[in-house]
């Protein structure tokens, strides 16, 4: 089957085999998928003055992926309300979830990135980003229906446990905000600083409840840091409640 397509070198053939093994199809435009696996740290080459990397495909893939997941959840849970569907979609397409998924799919071994950087620290998101870029490439080459079929059959059904996500994956930021509204407390997520720079830049978020300092967290995205800080705050509040009950 590989011989039916025109791949010009070993790198193209290896990528085509990988895509077929994981997703069940051979790409027609292999260059598009090579772009999807090219991190910005190695985007020194330019085409017509434009730096070549997967960021634009990542942007497109993010939109397509959210739409496909949203449609899948809408059909799978016909009686659930908008809030539930939105929360479930957020869990599935979150950066942490996509990073874990990309590891299962072997994306970390396929992405081209600058070897001088540690992909397990500042580059921990390259797999998730590449998965979104891959989705964008697939959409451009084959269209929405084919992309939906591939992602549902080869990703969602094979690698995601929707029931487990529904049951256990807690969005602590949402829980904290819902609690604050119910109990009439003010909650604020303050961006209080950064650590590192460039690809290793991290954001420091501090939670304040009624101007009292609670959980602080650091992550490579503001949203990620907010979730971690919210989780620390939630557990700290549980400990406070337990102590008050014991006394």
Coordinates of C-alpha atoms in Angstrom, one line a residue:
X1 CA 0.0 0.0 0.0
X2 CA 2.9 2.4 0.8
X3 CA 4.1 2.0 -2.8
X4 CA 0.9 3.6 -4.1
X5 CA 1.9 6.9 -2.7
X6 CA 4.8 9.1 -3.7
X7 CA 7.1 9.5 -0.7
X8 CA 10.6 10.8 -1.6
X9 CA 12.8 9.7 1.3
X10 CA 13.0 7.5 4.4
X11 CA 11.7 10.3 6.7
X12 CA 8.5 10.6 4.7
X13 CA 8.0 6.9 4.5
X14 CA 8.6 6.5 8.3
X15 CA 6.0 9.2 9.0
X16 CA 3.5 7.7 6.6
X17 CA 3.9 4.3 8.2
X18 CA 3.4 5.8 11.7
X19 CA 0.3 7.6 10.6
X20 CA -1.1 4.4 9.0
X21 CA -0.3 2.3 12.1
X22 CA -1.9 4.7 14.5
X23 CA -4.8 6.2 12.5
X24 CA -5.4 3.6 9.7
X25 CA -4.7 5.7 6.6
X26 CA -1.8 6.8 4.4
X27 CA -1.5 10.6 3.9
X28 CA -1.5 12.0 0.4
X29 CA 0.2 15.3 1.2
X30 CA 3.0 14.1 3.5
X31 CA 4.6 17.6 3.7
X32 CA 1.5 18.8 5.4
X33 CA 1.9 16.2 8.2
X34 CA 5.6 16.9 8.4
X35 CA 4.7 20.5 9.1
X36 CA 2.3 19.3 11.8
X37 CA 5.2 17.6 13.6
X38 CA 7.6 20.6 13.3
X39 CA 7.9 22.5 16.6
X40 CA 8.7 26.2 16.5
X41 CA 12.1 25.6 18.2
X42 CA 13.4 24.2 14.8
X43 CA 11.5 26.6 12.5
X44 CA 14.6 28.4 11.3
X45 CA 13.7 27.7 7.7
X46 CA 11.4 30.2 6.0
X47 CA 9.2 29.9 3.0
X48 CA 8.4 33.2 1.2
X49 CA 9.5 35.0 4.3
X50 CA 7.2 33.0 6.6
X51 CA 8.7 30.9 9.4
X52 CA 7.7 27.2 8.9
X53 CA 6.3 25.4 12.0
X54 CA 3.1 23.9 13.2
X55 CA 1.6 26.8 15.1
X56 CA -0.9 27.8 12.4
X57 CA -2.0 24.2 12.0
X58 CA -2.3 24.0 15.8
X59 CA -4.7 26.9 15.8
X60 CA -6.9 25.3 13.1
X61 CA -6.8 21.9 14.7
X62 CA -7.8 23.3 18.1
X63 CA -11.0 24.6 16.5
X64 CA -11.7 21.4 14.5
X65 CA -11.0 19.2 17.5
X66 CA -13.4 21.2 19.8
X67 CA -16.1 20.9 17.2
X68 CA -15.7 17.2 16.7
X69 CA -15.6 16.5 20.4
X70 CA -18.6 18.8 21.0
X71 CA -20.6 17.0 18.4
X72 CA -19.6 13.6 19.7
X73 CA -20.7 14.5 23.3
X74 CA -23.9 16.1 22.1
X75 CA -24.9 12.8 20.5
X76 CA -23.5 10.5 23.2
X77 CA -25.4 12.4 26.0
X78 CA -28.8 13.4 24.5
X79 CA -30.3 14.3 27.8
X80 CA -27.4 16.3 29.3
X81 CA -27.5 20.1 29.5
X82 CA -25.1 22.6 28.1
X83 CA -23.1 23.0 31.3
X84 CA -22.3 19.3 31.5
X85 CA -21.4 19.1 27.8
X86 CA -19.1 22.2 28.0
X87 CA -17.4 20.9 31.0
X88 CA -16.8 17.5 29.5
X89 CA -15.4 19.0 26.3
X90 CA -13.1 21.2 28.3
X91 CA -11.7 18.2 30.1
X92 CA -11.1 16.2 26.9
X93 CA -9.4 19.0 24.9
X94 CA -7.5 20.5 27.9
X95 CA -3.7 20.8 27.5
X96 CA -3.1 18.2 30.2
X97 CA -5.5 15.7 28.5
X98 CA -4.0 16.2 25.1
X99 CA -0.5 15.9 26.4
X100 CA -1.3 12.5 28.0
X101 CA -3.2 11.4 24.8
X102 CA -0.2 12.4 22.6
X103 CA 2.1 10.2 24.7
X104 CA -0.2 7.2 24.2
X105 CA -0.2 7.8 20.5
X106 CA 3.6 8.2 20.4
X107 CA 3.6 11.8 19.2
X108 CA 6.5 12.6 21.5
X109 CA 8.8 10.4 19.4
X110 CA 7.7 11.9 16.1
X111 CA 7.8 15.7 16.8
X112 CA 10.9 17.5 15.5
X113 CA 12.1 19.9 18.1
X114 CA 15.4 21.5 19.2
X115 CA 17.3 18.8 21.1
X116 CA 19.0 21.4 23.3
X117 CA 15.7 21.8 25.1
X118 CA 14.2 19.4 27.6
X119 CA 10.8 18.2 26.3
X120 CA 9.9 17.0 29.8
X121 CA 10.1 20.5 31.3
X122 CA 9.4 23.5 29.1
X123 CA 8.5 21.3 26.2
X124 CA 6.0 19.1 28.0
X125 CA 3.2 20.5 25.7
X126 CA 4.8 19.7 22.4
X127 CA 2.9 16.5 22.0
X128 CA -0.5 18.0 22.7
X129 CA 0.3 20.9 20.4
X130 CA 1.4 18.5 17.7
X131 CA -1.8 16.5 18.1
X132 CA -3.9 19.7 17.4
X133 CA -1.6 20.5 14.5
X134 CA -2.1 17.0 13.1
X135 CA -5.9 17.5 13.4
X136 CA -5.5 20.7 11.4
X137 CA -3.5 18.9 8.7
X138 CA -6.0 16.1 8.5
X139 CA -8.8 18.6 8.1
X140 CA -7.1 20.5 5.4
X141 CA -6.2 17.3 3.4
X142 CA -9.4 15.2 3.9
X143 CA -12.1 17.5 5.1
X144 CA -14.3 17.5 8.2
X145 CA -16.2 14.2 7.8
X146 CA -13.0 12.1 7.3
X147 CA -11.3 13.9 10.2
X148 CA -14.3 13.2 12.5
X149 CA -14.3 9.6 11.5
X150 CA -10.6 9.2 12.2
X151 CA -10.6 11.0 15.6
X152 CA -13.7 9.2 16.9
X153 CA -12.7 5.7 15.8
X154 CA -9.0 5.8 16.3
X155 CA -8.7 8.3 19.2
X156 CA -11.8 8.8 21.3
X157 CA -13.2 5.3 21.2
X158 CA -9.8 3.6 21.5
X159 CA -7.9 5.8 23.9
X160 CA -10.4 7.9 25.9
X161 CA -12.6 6.5 28.7
X162 CA -15.4 9.0 28.6
X163 CA -17.2 7.5 31.6
X164 CA -14.0 7.7 33.7
X165 CA -13.4 11.3 32.6
X166 CA -17.0 12.2 33.6
X167 CA -16.6 10.5 37.0
X168 CA -13.0 11.4 38.1
X169 CA -11.5 14.3 36.2
X170 CA -12.4 17.3 38.4
X171 CA -12.2 20.8 37.2
X172 CA -11.2 22.5 40.5
X173 CA -11.3 26.0 39.2
X174 CA -15.0 25.5 38.2
X175 CA -15.7 23.9 41.6
X176 CA -14.1 26.8 43.4
X177 CA -16.0 29.4 41.4
X178 CA -19.3 27.6 41.9
X179 CA -18.6 27.4 45.7
X180 CA -17.8 31.1 45.8
X181 CA -21.0 32.1 44.1
X182 CA -23.1 29.9 46.3
X183 CA -21.4 30.9 49.6
X184 CA -21.0 34.6 48.6
X185 CA -17.2 34.7 48.7
X186 CA -14.9 36.6 46.4
X187 CA -12.3 34.4 44.5
X188 CA -9.5 35.9 42.4
X189 CA -6.8 34.2 40.3
X190 CA -3.9 36.6 40.2
X191 CA -1.0 36.3 37.9
X192 CA 1.8 37.3 40.3
X193 CA 4.9 36.6 38.3
X194 CA 6.8 34.5 35.8
X195 CA 9.8 32.2 35.9
X196 CA 12.2 31.6 33.1
X197 CA 11.9 32.9 29.6
X198 CA 11.4 31.9 26.0
X199 CA 10.3 28.3 25.6
X200 CA 10.9 27.7 29.4
X201 CA 8.6 30.6 30.6
X202 CA 6.3 29.6 33.4
X203 CA 3.4 31.5 35.0
X204 CA 2.9 31.9 38.7
X205 CA -0.8 32.1 39.8
X206 CA -2.0 32.8 43.3
X207 CA -5.6 32.2 44.5
X208 CA -7.1 34.8 46.9
X209 CA -10.4 34.2 48.7
X210 CA -11.8 37.3 50.3
X211 CA -8.2 38.8 49.9
X212 CA -6.7 35.9 51.8
X213 CA -3.9 34.0 50.1
X214 CA -4.5 30.4 49.3
X215 CA -3.0 28.0 46.8
X216 CA -0.1 29.1 44.6
X217 CA 1.0 27.2 41.5
X218 CA 3.4 27.4 38.5
X219 CA 2.8 26.0 35.0
X220 CA 3.7 26.6 31.4
X221 CA 0.3 28.1 30.7
X222 CA -1.9 30.5 32.7
X223 CA -4.9 28.1 32.5
X224 CA -2.8 25.2 33.7
X225 CA -1.4 27.2 36.6
X226 CA -4.9 28.3 37.5
X227 CA -6.2 24.7 37.6
X228 CA -3.2 23.6 39.8
X229 CA -3.7 26.6 42.2
X230 CA -7.4 25.9 42.4
X231 CA -6.8 22.3 43.3
X232 CA -4.3 23.2 46.0
X233 CA -6.8 25.8 47.3
X234 CA -9.7 23.3 47.3
X235 CA -7.7 20.7 49.3
X236 CA -6.5 23.4 51.8
X237 CA -10.1 24.4 52.3
X238 CA -11.1 20.8 53.0
X239 CA -8.3 20.5 55.6
X240 CA -9.6 23.8 57.2
X241 CA -13.1 22.4 57.3
X242 CA -11.9 19.1 58.8
X243 CA -9.9 20.9 61.5
X244 CA -12.8 23.2 62.4
X245 CA -15.1 20.1 62.8
X246 CA -12.5 18.3 64.9
X247 CA -12.3 21.4 67.2

